[in-house]
Tab-separated table of C-alpha atoms in Angstrom:
chain	number	residue	atom	x	y	z
N	9	MET	CA	49.489	56.313	9.162
N	10	ILE	CA	49.596	57.138	12.875
N	11	PRO	CA	51.843	54.898	15.002
N	12	LYS	CA	50.179	53.104	17.886
N	13	ALA	CA	52.840	54.299	20.342
N	14	PRO	CA	55.182	57.300	20.265
N	15	LEU	CA	57.828	57.289	17.539
N	16	TYR	CA	61.176	59.044	17.943
N	17	LEU	CA	64.217	59.537	15.735
N	18	ALA	CA	67.901	59.692	16.673
N	19	LEU	CA	70.796	60.914	14.561
N	20	LEU	CA	73.980	59.269	15.814
N	21	HIS	CA	77.403	60.889	15.701
N	22	TYR	CA	78.832	57.965	17.662
N	23	PRO	CA	79.401	54.999	17.412
N	24	VAL	CA	79.888	55.223	13.626
N	25	TYR	CA	82.570	54.288	11.112
N	26	ASN	CA	84.724	56.581	9.010
N	27	ALA	CA	85.662	55.861	5.368
N	28	HIS	CA	88.404	53.477	6.553
N	29	GLY	CA	86.135	51.390	8.773
N	30	GLN	CA	87.501	52.910	11.982
N	31	MET	CA	85.126	53.807	14.810
N	32	VAL	CA	84.879	57.590	15.129
N	33	CYS	CA	82.734	60.419	16.406
N	34	THR	CA	81.554	62.691	13.569
N	35	SER	CA	80.918	66.436	13.793
N	36	ILE	CA	77.438	67.889	14.026
N	37	THR	CA	76.270	69.367	10.697
N	38	PRO	CA	74.016	72.375	11.358
N	39	PHE	CA	71.793	71.563	8.359
N	40	ASP	CA	70.971	68.205	9.951
N	41	LEU	CA	69.482	70.102	12.895
N	42	HIS	CA	67.243	72.236	10.665
N	43	ASP	CA	66.258	69.790	7.954
N	44	ILE	CA	65.609	66.740	10.092
N	45	ALA	CA	63.699	68.764	12.717
N	46	ARG	CA	61.390	70.070	9.956
N	47	THR	CA	60.856	66.619	8.469
N	48	VAL	CA	60.247	65.088	11.907
N	49	LYS	CA	57.666	67.762	12.648
N	50	THR	CA	55.964	67.236	9.271
N	51	TYR	CA	55.568	63.522	9.938
N	52	GLY	CA	54.334	64.017	13.496
N	53	LEU	CA	57.081	62.226	15.456
N	54	SER	CA	57.317	62.673	19.214
N	55	GLY	CA	60.926	63.782	19.265
N	56	TYR	CA	64.293	64.102	17.531
N	57	PHE	CA	67.507	63.286	19.404
N	58	VAL	CA	70.920	64.378	18.177
N	59	VAL	CA	73.410	62.053	19.845
N	60	CYS	CA	76.961	63.363	20.188
N	61	PRO	CA	79.335	62.621	23.077
N	62	VAL	CA	81.568	65.663	22.422
N	63	GLU	CA	80.437	68.462	24.702
N	64	SER	CA	81.844	71.328	22.604
N	65	GLN	CA	79.851	70.044	19.626
N	66	ARG	CA	76.663	69.949	21.663
N	67	LEU	CA	77.345	73.481	22.944
N	68	LEU	CA	77.680	74.724	19.372
N	69	ALA	CA	74.417	73.042	18.427
N	70	GLN	CA	72.776	74.498	21.543
N	71	LYS	CA	73.688	78.013	20.354
N	72	ILE	CA	71.850	77.327	17.098
N	73	LEU	CA	68.869	75.947	19.010
N	74	ASP	CA	68.803	78.989	21.298
N	75	HIS	CA	68.712	81.324	18.302
N	76	TRP	CA	65.526	79.641	17.092
N	77	LEU	CA	63.870	78.715	20.376
N	78	THR	CA	64.442	81.820	22.498
N	79	GLY	CA	66.277	84.270	20.218
N	80	VAL	CA	65.406	86.440	17.270
N	81	GLY	CA	65.200	83.503	14.844
N	82	GLY	CA	62.008	82.224	16.407
N	83	GLU	CA	60.448	85.687	16.332
N	84	LEU	CA	61.093	85.960	12.606
N	85	ASN	CA	60.164	82.384	11.719
N	86	GLN	CA	57.617	80.666	13.937
N	87	THR	CA	57.597	77.473	11.867
N	88	ARG	CA	61.316	76.961	12.417
N	89	LYS	CA	60.823	77.518	16.154
N	90	ASP	CA	58.055	74.891	16.123
N	91	ALA	CA	60.348	72.400	14.377
N	92	PHE	CA	63.253	72.934	16.779
N	93	ALA	CA	60.991	72.365	19.793
N	94	SER	CA	61.212	68.601	19.186
N	95	LEU	CA	65.027	68.500	19.115
N	96	ARG	CA	67.083	67.307	22.089
N	97	LEU	CA	70.865	67.162	22.309
N	98	VAL	CA	72.145	64.138	24.229
N	99	ALA	CA	75.568	62.604	24.834
N	100	THR	CA	74.618	58.958	24.343
N	101	LEU	CA	71.974	56.739	22.840
N	102	GLU	CA	71.266	55.417	26.344
N	103	GLU	CA	70.352	58.958	27.395
N	104	ALA	CA	67.834	59.165	24.539
N	105	GLU	CA	66.378	55.784	25.506
N	106	ALA	CA	66.051	56.927	29.124
N	107	CYS	CA	64.187	60.085	28.018
N	108	ILE	CA	61.739	58.000	25.996
N	109	ARG	CA	61.221	55.538	28.862
N	110	SER	CA	60.520	58.423	31.172
N	111	GLU	CA	58.076	60.102	28.749
N	112	SER	CA	56.206	57.077	27.518
N	113	GLY	CA	56.495	54.595	30.376
N	114	SER	CA	58.357	51.896	28.496
N	115	ALA	CA	61.677	51.364	26.786
N	116	PRO	CA	61.699	51.942	23.030
N	117	HIS	CA	62.333	49.237	20.496
N	118	LEU	CA	65.235	50.303	18.303
N	119	ILE	CA	64.821	50.216	14.532
N	120	ALA	CA	68.026	50.892	12.653
N	121	THR	CA	68.464	52.164	9.117
N	122	SER	CA	71.381	51.355	6.880
N	123	ALA	CA	72.495	52.101	3.328
N	124	LYS	CA	73.907	48.580	3.115
N	125	PRO	CA	72.158	45.256	2.639
N	126	GLY	CA	72.886	42.587	5.245
N	127	ARG	CA	71.283	40.135	7.602
N	128	ASN	CA	68.067	40.745	9.525
N	129	ARG	CA	66.804	43.485	7.201
N	130	ILE	CA	63.054	44.138	7.367
N	131	SER	CA	60.953	45.623	4.579
N	132	PHE	CA	59.245	48.989	4.904
N	133	ALA	CA	55.898	47.163	4.928
N	134	VAL	CA	56.979	45.241	8.029
N	135	GLY	CA	58.253	48.471	9.556
N	136	ARG	CA	54.832	50.092	9.027
N	137	ASP	CA	53.130	47.083	10.612
N	138	ARG	CA	55.366	47.271	13.658
N	139	LEU	CA	54.620	50.961	14.155
N	140	ALA	CA	50.905	50.339	13.673
N	141	GLU	CA	50.870	47.495	16.192
N	142	GLY	CA	52.939	49.013	19.014
N	143	PRO	CA	52.629	48.645	21.920
N	144	HIS	CA	56.210	49.810	22.568
N	145	PRO	CA	57.463	53.219	21.549
N	146	HIS	CA	59.973	52.989	18.701
N	147	LEU	CA	63.231	54.828	18.147
N	148	LEU	CA	64.457	55.044	14.551
N	149	LEU	CA	68.241	55.264	14.310
N	150	PHE	CA	70.190	57.029	11.578
N	151	GLY	CA	73.970	56.939	11.445
N	152	THR	CA	76.322	59.621	10.168
N	153	GLY	CA	79.769	59.083	8.606
N	154	TRP	CA	80.011	55.670	6.948
N	155	GLY	CA	77.269	54.065	9.029
N	156	MET	CA	76.516	52.771	12.516
N	157	ALA	CA	78.756	50.369	14.406
N	158	GLN	CA	77.895	46.699	13.885
N	159	GLU	CA	77.537	46.127	17.669
N	160	LEU	CA	74.790	48.721	17.697
N	161	LEU	CA	73.013	47.203	14.676
N	162	ASP	CA	73.186	43.841	16.469
N	163	ARG	CA	71.222	45.093	19.447
N	164	CYS	CA	68.384	46.631	17.384
N	165	HIS	CA	64.953	45.041	17.080
N	166	GLY	CA	65.086	45.440	13.330
N	167	ILE	CA	67.115	47.011	10.529
N	168	LEU	CA	65.218	48.559	7.632
N	169	GLU	CA	66.195	47.486	4.134
N	170	PRO	CA	68.354	50.033	2.284
N	171	ILE	CA	66.754	52.572	-0.040
N	172	VAL	CA	67.278	51.681	-3.675
N	173	GLY	CA	66.680	54.625	-5.973
N	174	GLY	CA	65.042	54.522	-9.339
N	175	GLY	CA	68.228	54.385	-11.387
N	176	ASP	CA	70.362	51.309	-11.888
N	177	GLY	CA	70.940	51.227	-8.123
N	178	SER	CA	74.693	51.640	-8.472
N	179	TYR	CA	74.838	55.071	-6.781
N	180	ASN	CA	74.087	54.723	-3.113
N	181	HIS	CA	75.096	57.971	-1.451
N	182	LEU	CA	72.005	59.807	-0.292
N	183	PRO	CA	72.466	62.604	2.222
N	184	VAL	CA	71.203	61.478	5.642
N	185	ARG	CA	68.721	64.369	5.448
N	186	ALA	CA	67.225	62.854	2.277
N	187	ALA	CA	67.268	59.321	3.715
N	188	VAL	CA	65.317	60.536	6.767
N	189	ALA	CA	62.715	62.180	4.511
N	190	ILE	CA	62.270	59.116	2.297
N	191	ILE	CA	62.146	56.654	5.186
N	192	LEU	CA	59.625	58.670	7.219
N	193	ASP	CA	57.488	59.007	4.095
N	194	ARG	CA	57.653	55.271	3.385
N	195	LEU	CA	56.785	54.415	7.000
N	196	LEU	CA	54.214	57.071	7.778
N	197	SER	CA	52.638	58.612	4.685
N	198	ALA	CA	48.913	58.342	4.390
N	199	PRO	CA	47.592	56.098	1.628
N	200	SER	CA	47.224	58.009	-1.660
N	201	PRO	CA	44.064	60.100	-1.652
N	202	VAL	CA	41.444	59.821	-4.344
N	203	ASP	CA	42.965	60.640	-7.699
N	204	LEU	CA	42.930	64.394	-8.190
N	205	SER	CA	43.745	64.448	-11.886
N	206	ILE	CA	41.374	66.132	-14.237
W	8	MET	CA	60.500	52.573	-12.197
W	9	ILE	CA	62.456	53.801	-15.196
W	10	PRO	CA	60.897	56.707	-17.096
W	11	LYS	CA	60.212	56.147	-20.771
W	12	ALA	CA	61.971	59.398	-21.736
W	13	PRO	CA	64.658	61.431	-19.972
W	14	LEU	CA	63.622	63.064	-16.700
W	15	TYR	CA	65.224	66.261	-15.429
W	16	LEU	CA	64.814	68.408	-12.330
W	17	ALA	CA	65.050	72.184	-11.949
W	18	LEU	CA	65.366	74.184	-8.738
W	19	LEU	CA	64.024	77.676	-9.352
W	20	HIS	CA	65.323	80.783	-7.640
W	21	TYR	CA	63.107	82.928	-9.877
W	22	PRO	CA	60.191	83.534	-10.408
W	23	VAL	CA	59.157	82.767	-6.809
W	24	TYR	CA	57.306	84.547	-4.026
W	25	ASN	CA	58.685	85.791	-0.718
W	26	ALA	CA	56.795	85.548	2.597
W	27	HIS	CA	54.756	88.630	1.652
W	28	GLY	CA	53.612	87.305	-1.724
W	29	GLN	CA	56.007	89.554	-3.656
W	30	MET	CA	57.892	88.166	-6.657
W	31	VAL	CA	61.577	87.855	-5.806
W	32	CYS	CA	64.791	86.088	-6.721
W	33	THR	CA	66.107	83.955	-3.837
W	34	SER	CA	69.751	83.231	-3.049
W	35	ILE	CA	71.405	79.935	-3.893
W	36	THR	CA	71.801	77.693	-0.829
W	37	PRO	CA	74.993	75.621	-1.175
W	38	PHE	CA	73.387	72.599	0.545
W	39	ASP	CA	70.781	72.500	-2.226
W	40	LEU	CA	73.585	71.944	-4.724
W	41	HIS	CA	75.027	68.998	-2.765
W	42	ASP	CA	71.900	67.327	-1.450
W	43	ILE	CA	69.740	67.553	-4.541
W	44	ALA	CA	72.607	66.481	-6.837
W	45	ARG	CA	73.093	63.356	-4.697
W	46	THR	CA	69.380	62.545	-4.650
W	47	VAL	CA	69.051	63.157	-8.407
W	48	LYS	CA	71.985	60.801	-9.020
W	49	THR	CA	70.492	58.138	-6.719
W	50	TYR	CA	67.214	58.173	-8.641
W	51	GLY	CA	68.911	58.123	-12.036
W	52	LEU	CA	67.669	61.425	-13.503
W	53	SER	CA	69.278	62.822	-16.625
W	54	GLY	CA	70.138	66.206	-15.153
W	55	TYR	CA	69.695	68.816	-12.422
W	56	PHE	CA	69.348	72.506	-13.343
W	57	VAL	CA	69.790	75.288	-10.803
W	58	VAL	CA	67.981	78.289	-12.243
W	59	CYS	CA	69.120	81.695	-10.996
W	60	PRO	CA	69.205	84.906	-13.053
W	61	VAL	CA	71.749	86.648	-10.766
W	62	GLU	CA	75.192	86.166	-12.271
W	63	SER	CA	77.137	86.684	-9.031
W	64	GLN	CA	75.090	83.897	-7.429
W	65	ARG	CA	75.844	81.560	-10.284
W	66	LEU	CA	79.557	82.419	-10.088
W	67	LEU	CA	79.564	81.532	-6.381
W	68	ALA	CA	77.848	78.227	-7.131
W	69	GLN	CA	80.325	77.596	-9.969
W	70	LYS	CA	83.208	77.916	-7.480
W	71	ILE	CA	81.629	75.165	-5.390
W	72	LEU	CA	81.115	73.017	-8.497
W	73	ASP	CA	84.723	73.541	-9.577
W	74	HIS	CA	85.971	72.381	-6.182
W	75	TRP	CA	84.178	69.058	-6.665
W	76	LEU	CA	84.453	68.592	-10.411
W	77	THR	CA	88.030	69.656	-11.126
W	78	GLY	CA	89.513	70.537	-7.725
W	79	VAL	CA	90.670	68.662	-4.667
W	80	GLY	CA	87.119	67.834	-3.527
W	81	GLY	CA	86.599	65.377	-6.336
W	82	GLU	CA	89.944	63.709	-5.643
W	83	LEU	CA	88.966	63.120	-2.039
W	84	ASN	CA	85.358	62.132	-2.688
W	85	GLN	CA	84.605	60.517	-6.034
W	86	THR	CA	80.907	59.991	-5.218
W	87	ARG	CA	80.385	63.719	-4.695
W	88	LYS	CA	82.152	64.411	-8.006
W	89	ASP	CA	79.814	61.912	-9.700
W	90	ALA	CA	76.777	63.654	-8.216
W	91	PHE	CA	77.867	67.151	-9.262
W	92	ALA	CA	78.427	65.994	-12.844
W	93	SER	CA	74.658	66.200	-13.442
W	94	LEU	CA	74.323	69.805	-12.204
W	95	ARG	CA	74.029	72.744	-14.590
W	96	LEU	CA	73.748	76.404	-13.617
W	97	VAL	CA	71.429	78.380	-15.881
W	98	ALA	CA	69.979	81.886	-15.826
W	99	THR	CA	66.420	81.024	-16.859
W	100	LEU	CA	63.997	78.153	-17.076
W	101	GLU	CA	63.901	78.673	-20.844
W	102	GLU	CA	67.638	77.963	-20.948
W	103	ALA	CA	67.069	74.660	-19.125
W	104	GLU	CA	64.261	73.771	-21.548
W	105	ALA	CA	66.521	74.552	-24.517
W	106	CYS	CA	69.262	72.279	-23.103
W	107	ILE	CA	66.787	69.423	-22.761
W	108	ARG	CA	65.414	69.977	-26.261
W	109	SER	CA	68.927	69.905	-27.625
W	110	GLU	CA	69.860	66.730	-25.713
W	111	SER	CA	66.716	64.721	-26.174
W	112	GLY	CA	65.279	66.053	-29.400
W	113	SER	CA	62.001	67.346	-28.021
W	114	ALA	CA	60.756	69.969	-25.616
W	115	PRO	CA	60.115	68.746	-22.062
W	116	HIS	CA	56.698	68.666	-20.474
W	117	LEU	CA	56.852	70.662	-17.254
W	118	ILE	CA	55.570	69.071	-14.049
W	119	ALA	CA	55.437	71.475	-11.133
W	120	THR	CA	55.483	70.688	-7.424
W	121	SER	CA	53.825	72.765	-4.747
W	122	ALA	CA	53.334	72.644	-0.992
W	123	LYS	CA	49.859	74.088	-1.495
W	124	PRO	CA	46.662	72.447	-2.689
W	125	GLY	CA	44.920	74.108	-5.624
W	126	ARG	CA	43.438	73.483	-9.034
W	127	ASN	CA	44.824	71.033	-11.576
W	128	ARG	CA	46.769	68.953	-9.046
W	129	ILE	CA	47.634	65.435	-10.168
W	130	SER	CA	48.270	62.477	-7.867
W	131	PHE	CA	51.652	60.787	-7.629
W	132	ALA	CA	50.123	57.718	-9.312
W	133	VAL	CA	49.224	59.841	-12.339
W	134	GLY	CA	52.711	61.367	-12.253
W	135	ARG	CA	54.254	57.870	-12.357
W	136	ASP	CA	52.020	56.924	-15.277
W	137	ARG	CA	53.051	60.011	-17.219
W	138	LEU	CA	56.732	59.275	-16.730
W	139	ALA	CA	56.200	55.646	-17.690
W	140	GLU	CA	54.320	56.567	-20.848
W	141	GLY	CA	56.538	59.313	-22.215
W	142	PRO	CA	57.163	59.976	-25.022
W	143	HIS	CA	58.264	63.522	-24.104
W	144	PRO	CA	61.077	64.199	-21.708
W	145	HIS	CA	59.819	65.672	-18.423
W	146	LEU	CA	61.188	68.490	-16.302
W	147	LEU	CA	60.170	68.479	-12.625
W	148	LEU	CA	60.092	71.979	-11.135
W	149	PHE	CA	60.770	72.859	-7.500
W	150	GLY	CA	60.425	76.397	-6.214
W	151	THR	CA	62.414	78.073	-3.459
W	152	GLY	CA	61.225	80.838	-1.147
W	153	TRP	CA	57.437	80.718	-0.701
W	154	GLY	CA	56.781	78.873	-3.940
W	155	MET	CA	56.672	79.345	-7.680
W	156	ALA	CA	54.879	82.195	-9.428
W	157	GLN	CA	51.308	81.401	-10.423
W	158	GLU	CA	51.975	82.302	-14.082
W	159	LEU	CA	54.596	79.595	-14.172
W	160	LEU	CA	52.294	77.032	-12.525
W	161	ASP	CA	49.686	77.927	-15.141
W	162	ARG	CA	51.938	76.957	-18.041
W	163	CYS	CA	52.891	73.541	-16.597
W	164	HIS	CA	51.491	70.276	-17.933
W	165	GLY	CA	50.653	69.182	-14.413
W	166	ILE	CA	51.136	70.134	-10.758
W	167	LEU	CA	51.781	67.329	-8.299
W	168	GLU	CA	49.581	67.191	-5.214
W	169	PRO	CA	51.278	68.509	-2.039
W	170	ILE	CA	53.037	66.118	0.329
W	171	VAL	CA	50.996	65.501	3.447
W	172	GLY	CA	53.087	64.040	6.261
W	173	GLY	CA	51.988	61.409	8.709
W	174	GLY	CA	51.052	63.787	11.509
W	175	ASP	CA	47.861	65.817	11.652
W	176	GLY	CA	48.949	67.583	8.456
W	177	SER	CA	49.027	70.992	10.091
W	178	TYR	CA	52.787	71.474	9.721
W	179	ASN	CA	53.665	71.967	6.092
W	180	HIS	CA	57.223	73.284	5.995
W	181	LEU	CA	59.497	70.636	4.552
W	182	PRO	CA	62.913	71.748	3.338
W	183	VAL	CA	63.020	71.690	-0.474
W	184	ARG	CA	65.843	69.133	-0.157
W	185	ALA	CA	63.477	66.782	1.706
W	186	ALA	CA	60.590	67.454	-0.693
W	187	VAL	CA	62.818	66.524	-3.648
W	188	ALA	CA	63.813	63.265	-1.942
W	189	ILE	CA	60.229	62.285	-1.098
W	190	ILE	CA	58.835	63.220	-4.506
W	191	LEU	CA	61.532	61.389	-6.472
W	192	ASP	CA	60.969	58.353	-4.250
W	193	ARG	CA	57.201	58.475	-4.780
W	194	LEU	CA	57.596	58.848	-8.542
W	195	LEU	CA	60.509	56.523	-9.214
W	196	SER	CA	61.064	53.967	-6.453
W	197	ALA	CA	60.949	50.355	-7.488
W	198	PRO	CA	57.992	48.358	-6.167
W	199	SER	CA	58.763	46.878	-2.732
W	200	PRO	CA	60.901	43.772	-3.075
W	201	VAL	CA	59.918	40.439	-1.598
W	202	ASP	CA	59.550	40.760	2.139
W	203	LEU	CA	62.936	40.373	3.762
W	204	SER	CA	61.764	39.969	7.345
W	205	ILE	CA	62.745	36.890	9.266
């Protein structure tokens, strides 16, 4: 399924909760840069923002980016270079929104994701419909730590229902890298092709 | 969807190809231990085998496991301990098959995954049907490096069709951690619940 208007993804290191429900800024995990950039590229999104207000963290991430975008990494592995081309490091969510407004001409609608049930959740089917209808660009938000701040969820245009696995549903601790993959697949995968079995 | 018989997953470090089509043994990536164990636990599988014939690699992975299963890691993070409980380090695929035979009373049918199209691919719908029907346990195989050896694909009971993302399909380089998440979701996710939108 191809969205009507550009679709972007943001991984938020702030404002998020820690295990004790306190608002914190989490550290950047290098694997999130690699894995989510590759998944974003596979599903054809227009960009991937890593949102972290701590400058030293962004500088560290920039070093990794440089290795793949202009350094020897990209010479050895072109596909990784292609994936990293969509990644932008920003200090705030507002900065990501401003980038999208500037690129696409209108402000994005924010769609949050959450591992928890709660009010205002929308199904993945509704999420697909919204992307198919446009006309606004959309920005999908993923939190780190123990989830996004409630104030941020409250200003989103929708919050996707949590992923429930195939077990008894009691274990609910997917890596954010896996949640991104599953959610992009549920929102964007093409309908199943003709059955290929023999 | 709950499989009729136990379902297991194996991540293979051998026999796989490198970028030049040569048969190699790849190194264990610690994030594969964490991420895939968490996804396997979320989707309720009966076990996760990491298959690597190099003993020093398995010893390194065992140190990580020990930290979470019996060390301070598990005291600090019970959910990670729960995830790692399903992980077994084995030298060969045959060893994983023997474990499953011993636990479930019959040999598993092997279902391979591949990023490449080719002969004998089955759709995800057929894969779901097979898991729902049983009666054999199933072992889902994921390769590392540039994919599983053809001889191994040839002895599988089925090879799942490749994942095609939502873009133009030209970028086909998902991390194995993301491929596991998407494939388990396609095979095992519950049907969409009643629409929750308001």
